Structures are given as C-alpha cells and as structure tokens.
Short mmCIF file of C-alpha atoms and ligand atoms in Angstrom, two decimals:
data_model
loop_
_atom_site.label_atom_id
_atom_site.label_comp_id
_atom_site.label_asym_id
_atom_site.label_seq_id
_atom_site.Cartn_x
_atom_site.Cartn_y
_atom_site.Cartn_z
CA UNK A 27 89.65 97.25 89.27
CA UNK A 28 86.94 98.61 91.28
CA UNK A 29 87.73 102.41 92.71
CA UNK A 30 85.49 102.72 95.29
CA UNK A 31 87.01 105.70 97.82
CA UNK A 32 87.64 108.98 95.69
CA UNK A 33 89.86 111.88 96.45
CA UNK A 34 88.81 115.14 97.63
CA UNK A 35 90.78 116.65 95.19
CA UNK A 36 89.70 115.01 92.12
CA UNK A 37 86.98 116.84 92.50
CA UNK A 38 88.05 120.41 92.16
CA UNK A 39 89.89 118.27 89.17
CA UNK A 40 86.47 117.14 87.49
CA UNK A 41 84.87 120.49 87.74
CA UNK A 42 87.98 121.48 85.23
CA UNK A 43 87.59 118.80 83.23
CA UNK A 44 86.17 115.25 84.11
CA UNK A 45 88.37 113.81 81.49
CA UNK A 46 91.97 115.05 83.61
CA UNK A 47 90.35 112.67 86.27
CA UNK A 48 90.09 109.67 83.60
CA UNK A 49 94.08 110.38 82.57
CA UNK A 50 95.35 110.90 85.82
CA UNK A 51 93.68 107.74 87.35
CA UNK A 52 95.12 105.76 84.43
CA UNK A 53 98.57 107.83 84.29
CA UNK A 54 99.18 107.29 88.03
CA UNK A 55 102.38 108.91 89.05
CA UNK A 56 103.31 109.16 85.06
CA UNK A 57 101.57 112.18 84.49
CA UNK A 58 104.28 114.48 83.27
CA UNK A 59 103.83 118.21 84.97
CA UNK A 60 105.57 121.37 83.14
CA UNK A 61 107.72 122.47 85.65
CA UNK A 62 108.06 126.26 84.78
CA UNK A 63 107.96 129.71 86.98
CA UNK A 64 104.56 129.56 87.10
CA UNK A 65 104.64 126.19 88.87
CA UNK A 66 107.70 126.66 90.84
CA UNK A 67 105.78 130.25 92.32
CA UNK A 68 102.88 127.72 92.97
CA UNK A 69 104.83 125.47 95.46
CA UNK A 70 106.58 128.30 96.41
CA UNK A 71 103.35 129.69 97.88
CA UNK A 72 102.37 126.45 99.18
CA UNK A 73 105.05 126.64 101.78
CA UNK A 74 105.16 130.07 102.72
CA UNK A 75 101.68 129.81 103.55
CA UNK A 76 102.38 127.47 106.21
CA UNK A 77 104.56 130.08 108.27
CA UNK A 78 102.57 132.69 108.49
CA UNK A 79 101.20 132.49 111.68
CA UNK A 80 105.31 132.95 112.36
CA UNK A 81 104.71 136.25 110.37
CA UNK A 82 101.22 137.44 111.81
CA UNK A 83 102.38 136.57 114.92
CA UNK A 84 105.97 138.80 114.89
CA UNK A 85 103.75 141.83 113.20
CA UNK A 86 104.35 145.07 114.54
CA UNK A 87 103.02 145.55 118.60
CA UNK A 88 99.28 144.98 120.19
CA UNK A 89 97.11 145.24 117.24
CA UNK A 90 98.73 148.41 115.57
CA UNK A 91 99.71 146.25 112.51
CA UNK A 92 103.28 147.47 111.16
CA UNK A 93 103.47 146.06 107.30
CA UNK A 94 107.23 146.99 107.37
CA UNK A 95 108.51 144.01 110.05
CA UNK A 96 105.52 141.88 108.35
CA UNK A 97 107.18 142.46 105.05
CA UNK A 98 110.98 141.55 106.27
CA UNK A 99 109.78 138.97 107.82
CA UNK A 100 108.09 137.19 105.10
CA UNK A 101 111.28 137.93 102.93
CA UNK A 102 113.51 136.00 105.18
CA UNK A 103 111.19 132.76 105.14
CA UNK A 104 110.70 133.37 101.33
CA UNK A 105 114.71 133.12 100.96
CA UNK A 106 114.80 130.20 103.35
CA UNK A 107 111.98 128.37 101.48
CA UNK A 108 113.47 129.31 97.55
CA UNK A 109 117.17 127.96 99.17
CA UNK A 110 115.04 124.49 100.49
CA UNK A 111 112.58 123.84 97.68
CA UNK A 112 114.92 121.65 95.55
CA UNK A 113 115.72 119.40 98.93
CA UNK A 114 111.84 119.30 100.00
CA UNK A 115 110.70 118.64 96.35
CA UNK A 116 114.07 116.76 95.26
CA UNK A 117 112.19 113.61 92.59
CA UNK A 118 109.94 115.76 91.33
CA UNK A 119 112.13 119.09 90.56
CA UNK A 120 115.60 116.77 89.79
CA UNK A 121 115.95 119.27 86.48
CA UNK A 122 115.65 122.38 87.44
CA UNK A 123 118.49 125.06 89.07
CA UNK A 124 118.06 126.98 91.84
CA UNK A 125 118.37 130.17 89.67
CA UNK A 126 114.85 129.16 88.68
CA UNK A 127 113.61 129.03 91.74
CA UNK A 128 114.96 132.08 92.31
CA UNK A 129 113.39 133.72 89.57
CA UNK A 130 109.55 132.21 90.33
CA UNK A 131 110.05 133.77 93.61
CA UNK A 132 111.14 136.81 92.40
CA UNK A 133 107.46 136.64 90.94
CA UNK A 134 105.34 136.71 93.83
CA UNK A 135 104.66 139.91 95.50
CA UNK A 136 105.39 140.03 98.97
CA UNK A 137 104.43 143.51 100.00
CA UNK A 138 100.47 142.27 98.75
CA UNK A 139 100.92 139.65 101.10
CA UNK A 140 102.47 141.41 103.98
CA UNK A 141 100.11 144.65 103.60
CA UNK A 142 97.00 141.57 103.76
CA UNK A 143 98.63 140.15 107.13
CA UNK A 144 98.61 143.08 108.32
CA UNK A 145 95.73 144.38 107.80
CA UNK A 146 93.97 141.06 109.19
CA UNK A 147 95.81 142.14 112.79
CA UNK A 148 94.75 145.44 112.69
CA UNK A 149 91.13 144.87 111.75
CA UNK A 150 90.45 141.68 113.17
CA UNK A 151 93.39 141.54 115.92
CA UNK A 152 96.35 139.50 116.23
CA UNK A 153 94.86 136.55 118.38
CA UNK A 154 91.52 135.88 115.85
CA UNK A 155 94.28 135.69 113.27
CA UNK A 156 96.60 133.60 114.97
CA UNK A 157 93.68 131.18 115.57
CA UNK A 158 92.38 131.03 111.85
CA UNK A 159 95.86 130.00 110.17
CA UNK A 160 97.46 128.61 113.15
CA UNK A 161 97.75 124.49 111.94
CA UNK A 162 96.91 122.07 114.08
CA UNK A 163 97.88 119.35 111.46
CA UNK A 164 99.26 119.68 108.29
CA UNK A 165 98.17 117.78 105.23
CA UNK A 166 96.30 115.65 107.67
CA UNK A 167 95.10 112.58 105.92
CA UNK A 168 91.92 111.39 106.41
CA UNK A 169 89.27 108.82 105.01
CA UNK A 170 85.58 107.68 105.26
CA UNK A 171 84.51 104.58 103.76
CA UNK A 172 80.97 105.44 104.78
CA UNK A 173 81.23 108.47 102.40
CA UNK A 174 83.82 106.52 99.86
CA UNK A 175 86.13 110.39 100.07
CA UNK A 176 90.11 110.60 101.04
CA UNK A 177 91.82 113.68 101.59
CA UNK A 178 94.48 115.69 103.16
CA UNK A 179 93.67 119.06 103.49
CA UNK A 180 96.86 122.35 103.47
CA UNK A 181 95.85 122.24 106.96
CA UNK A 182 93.42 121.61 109.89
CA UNK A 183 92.87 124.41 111.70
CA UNK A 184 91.41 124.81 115.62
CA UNK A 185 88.55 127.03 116.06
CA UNK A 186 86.51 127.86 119.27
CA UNK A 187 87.27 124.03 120.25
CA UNK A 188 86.02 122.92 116.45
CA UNK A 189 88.28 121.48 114.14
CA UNK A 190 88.20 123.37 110.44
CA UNK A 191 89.67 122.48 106.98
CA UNK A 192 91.75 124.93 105.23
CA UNK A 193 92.68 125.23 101.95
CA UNK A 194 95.66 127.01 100.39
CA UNK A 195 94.97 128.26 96.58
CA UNK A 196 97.62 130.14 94.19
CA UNK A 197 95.46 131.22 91.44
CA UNK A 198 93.52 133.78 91.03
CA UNK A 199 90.88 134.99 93.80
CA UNK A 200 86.96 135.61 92.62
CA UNK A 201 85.77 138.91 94.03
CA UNK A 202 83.78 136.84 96.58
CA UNK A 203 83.76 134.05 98.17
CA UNK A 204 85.44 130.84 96.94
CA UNK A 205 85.41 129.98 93.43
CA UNK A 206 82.92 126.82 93.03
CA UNK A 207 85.93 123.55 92.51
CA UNK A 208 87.34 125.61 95.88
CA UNK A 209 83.71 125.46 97.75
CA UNK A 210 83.14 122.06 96.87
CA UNK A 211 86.73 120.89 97.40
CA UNK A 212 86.31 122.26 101.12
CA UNK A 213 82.87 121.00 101.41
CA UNK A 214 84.35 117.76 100.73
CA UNK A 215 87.12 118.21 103.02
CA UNK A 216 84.68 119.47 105.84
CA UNK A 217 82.50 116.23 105.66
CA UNK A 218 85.85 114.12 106.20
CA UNK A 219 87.01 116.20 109.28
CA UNK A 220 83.20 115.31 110.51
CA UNK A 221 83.61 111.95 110.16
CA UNK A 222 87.01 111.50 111.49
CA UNK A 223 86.41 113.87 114.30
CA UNK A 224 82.85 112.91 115.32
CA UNK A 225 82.02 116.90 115.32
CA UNK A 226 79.99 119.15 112.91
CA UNK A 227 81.89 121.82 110.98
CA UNK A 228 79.93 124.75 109.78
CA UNK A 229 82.63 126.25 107.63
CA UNK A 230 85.92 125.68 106.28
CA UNK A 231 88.50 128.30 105.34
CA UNK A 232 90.31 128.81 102.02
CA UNK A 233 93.08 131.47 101.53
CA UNK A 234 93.83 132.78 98.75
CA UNK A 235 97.61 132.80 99.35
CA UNK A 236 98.83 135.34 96.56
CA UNK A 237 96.84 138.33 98.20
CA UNK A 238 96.55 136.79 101.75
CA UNK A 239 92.91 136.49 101.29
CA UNK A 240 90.92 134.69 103.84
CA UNK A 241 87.57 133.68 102.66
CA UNK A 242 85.28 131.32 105.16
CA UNK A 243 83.24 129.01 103.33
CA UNK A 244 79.82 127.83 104.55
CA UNK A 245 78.82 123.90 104.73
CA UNK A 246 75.68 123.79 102.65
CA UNK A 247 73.43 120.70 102.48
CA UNK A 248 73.25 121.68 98.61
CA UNK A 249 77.23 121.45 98.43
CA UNK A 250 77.50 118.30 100.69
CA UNK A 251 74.45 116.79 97.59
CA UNK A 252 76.28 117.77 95.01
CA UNK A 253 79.80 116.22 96.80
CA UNK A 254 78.16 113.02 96.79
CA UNK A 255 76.72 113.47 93.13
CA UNK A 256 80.55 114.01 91.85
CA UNK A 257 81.80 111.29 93.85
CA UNK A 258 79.90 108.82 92.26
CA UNK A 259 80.82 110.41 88.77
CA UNK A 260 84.43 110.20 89.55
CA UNK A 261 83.92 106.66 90.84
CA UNK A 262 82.56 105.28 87.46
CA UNK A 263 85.28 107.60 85.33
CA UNK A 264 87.90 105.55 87.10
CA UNK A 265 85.99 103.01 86.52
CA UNK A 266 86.86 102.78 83.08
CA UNK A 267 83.57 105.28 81.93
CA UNK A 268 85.42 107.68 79.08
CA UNK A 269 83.97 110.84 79.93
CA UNK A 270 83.07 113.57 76.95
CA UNK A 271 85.53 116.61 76.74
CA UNK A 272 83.64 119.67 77.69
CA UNK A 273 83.53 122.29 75.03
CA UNK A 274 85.40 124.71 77.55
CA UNK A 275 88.26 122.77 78.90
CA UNK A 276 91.66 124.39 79.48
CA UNK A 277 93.62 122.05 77.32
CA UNK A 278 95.95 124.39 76.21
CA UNK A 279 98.09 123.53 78.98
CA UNK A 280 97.30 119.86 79.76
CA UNK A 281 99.74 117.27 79.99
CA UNK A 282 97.37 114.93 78.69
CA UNK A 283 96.43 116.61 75.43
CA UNK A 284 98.09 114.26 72.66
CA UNK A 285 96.28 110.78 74.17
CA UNK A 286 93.17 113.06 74.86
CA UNK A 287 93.16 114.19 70.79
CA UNK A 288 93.81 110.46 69.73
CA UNK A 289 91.18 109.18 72.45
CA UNK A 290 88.57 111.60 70.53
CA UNK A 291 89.67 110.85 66.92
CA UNK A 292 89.09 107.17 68.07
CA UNK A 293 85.70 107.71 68.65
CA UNK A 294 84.41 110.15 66.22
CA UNK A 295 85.45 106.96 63.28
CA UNK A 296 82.90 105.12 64.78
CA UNK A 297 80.31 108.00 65.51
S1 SF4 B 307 93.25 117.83 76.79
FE1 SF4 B 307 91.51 119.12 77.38
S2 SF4 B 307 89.73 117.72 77.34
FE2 SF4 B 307 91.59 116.46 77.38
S3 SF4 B 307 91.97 116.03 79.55
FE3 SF4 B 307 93.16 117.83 79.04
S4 SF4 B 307 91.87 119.57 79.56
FE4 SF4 B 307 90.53 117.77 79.44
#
C-alpha cells in the first residue's frame, strides 16, 4: 500500500530513529507504550498546558505578576486534571490506579511553572501573554495533499490577525531555542497552517511546558527543504524501505526493541 501523505509528527519521530517510523507504521495502534510516572507526568503536562491562559490570566493585578495566586491556581487545575485523566484517557490507561496518577503529578513542579507564568506577565505583560497561549483551536487537524503532510498541532494560536502553530513539549528544554525534531516538527506544522489558511506564518511557538518556557521558532526556507527531504524519507520507510538503525538510537526504552534485534540478526546472516 502506497503512503503517500505523512504525519507531521513522524518526523520529530525519524530524527530519533527512522526505524520507530518503520514499526509504528507497521504496528498501527499495536504499539505497546510503558505506561509509568514518567508517562503519566507527560500527559499530565499535556493538559495543564492547555489552561494556562486560565492561570496567566487570574495572575496577580495589572502587570505586577503575583507567583503566589499563579501557583494556587495551577494546583487546583492540576488536582482537577490528575482526578480526570483516567476518564479523558480511559482505553489507553484501563490498568493503571489513580494513586499513580497521583504520584506522576506529585512529580512535576508547579512553583517552576507558576514562577515562569509569572514572570512572562511581569516582563512581557499580561495581554502579549494572553495572546501567545490563548488557543484558537486545539489539536486542529489539518492536511495538504500538495505538500503530502497531516497534522494536528497542541494548538493554533492567533497572533496580530496571523494564525501560529504551537507546540507543547515535556522533555527537557535546550538552553536555546528549540531542539532540532521540535524546529522541524513546527516548521512542518507552520507550512500546513499556510496551506490551510492561505496566509504566511513567520514563526511558530513551542513551550517547553515543564519550566513554562516559551521559545518562538523562525520559518526558515532551509527547515521548510529539509521538511520536504524527510517527508519523502518517511514516505518510502512506510513504504516497506527497512531503514538502518543509527548507531545512537535510544533503544533502551523502545517498545519495539525485540522485532528491531530479530529484524537486524535477519540481515546480518545474509550480509
Ligand atoms: S530498538 Fe532502537 S533502533 Fe530499533 S526502533 Fe527502537 S530505537 Fe530504533
């Protein structure tokens, strides 16, 4: 079967490892996630992002910034979310207790956040924040058979009239910037929310939602080259086109491991 429109997102997945894109097209909705704190804080995350313009906009008065109501505030949705996650994610977390969730949210440090929210109002005001994490659609899904790229971004966003993706991460942040499956993920998402909206976008926004870090991501021509590059990549991995395993891949975690280990013995018989 041909697999002619990629997603977005498989591309952030191929800069990890191209082979997680060969699995996963082949695995479907079989691929079998470890559902542990870690991932639990993940989703976790996921949702709280999408209330904090409810937090920025309840923070302190004017544009003093007060980290204390931020802070209460984001505990309150944080409880609401960890008491709903089971009900919003019910197939996919159908074995795990809500002591669990408890714990993973337990994990994630809401006076970093709350201190970052606020500091956004004070430095940048309340209304520039508002506007920059303020959805006007979430997980919007979009497509382009002229580019042969699907996607839903976290969120759209509204900016000076323009229409911007955003992207919520729970890793890690890089000091700078975005990290590169981030830039080109957004870059991806940007040339999508051109196409559907019949407007240019010059940057997109990722947040890195563990620290409340908002990091604005320019549109390159080089990243919208290298989009298209990967896309057709992707397209002949799922394809059928085994791709090698990089000599740095992060299969120490990966679901795929065992059938990626026979896959290789397989071949190195015959090479
Ligand atoms: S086991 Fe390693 S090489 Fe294989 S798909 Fe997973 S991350 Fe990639």
């Amino acid at each position: 079967m041909k697999h002619d429109r990629i997603l977005a997102s498989e591309i952030a997945a191929y800069l990890r490892c191209p082979r997680l894109v060969y699995f996963r097209s082949r695995s479907g909705a079989d691929e079998q996630k470890t559902i542990d704190t870690k991932y639990l804080s993940h989703l976790i995350l996921k949702e709280l992002a999408l209330t904090h313009h409810h937090t920025a906009a309840s923070d302190g008065t004017g544009d003093a910034g007060d980290a204390g109501s931020t802070v209460e505030r984001l505990r309150t949705e944080l409880k609401r979310i960890a008491d709903e996650l089971l009900v919003l994610y019910r197939a996919e977390l159908s074995d795990v207790d809500h002591q669990m969730v408890l714990d993973a949210a337990d994990s994630i440090d809401i006076d970093v956040i709350g201190s970052r929210i606020s500091d956004y109002v004070r430095i940048i005001g309340k209304n520039a924040l508002l506007m920059k994490i303020t959805p006007c659609a979430v997980e919007y899904a979009m497509y382009s058979d002229a580019l042969g790229i699907a996607g839903a971004p976290d969120k759209l966003v509204r900016i000076d009239g323009s229409v911007l993706p955003y992207l919520t991460r729970t890793g890690e942040k890089p000091e700078h910037g975005a990290w590169k499956p981030d830039r080109l993920q957004i870059t991806a998402y940007a040339m999508l929310v051109e196409e559907t909206f019949g407007q240019a976008v010059k940057y997109g926004i990722v947040e890195y939602a563990r620290f409340f870090e908002l990091r604005e991501v320019n549109i390159k021509s080089r990243d919208r080259r290298r989009v298209l590059e990967l896309r057709n990549r992707i397209r002949m991995i799922k394809d059928g086109r085994m791709p090698d395993r990089p000599r740095d891949a992060p299969c120490e975690f990966c679901a795929f491991e065992e059938g990626c280990t026979a896959q290789r013995s397989l071949a190195s018989k015959f090479f």
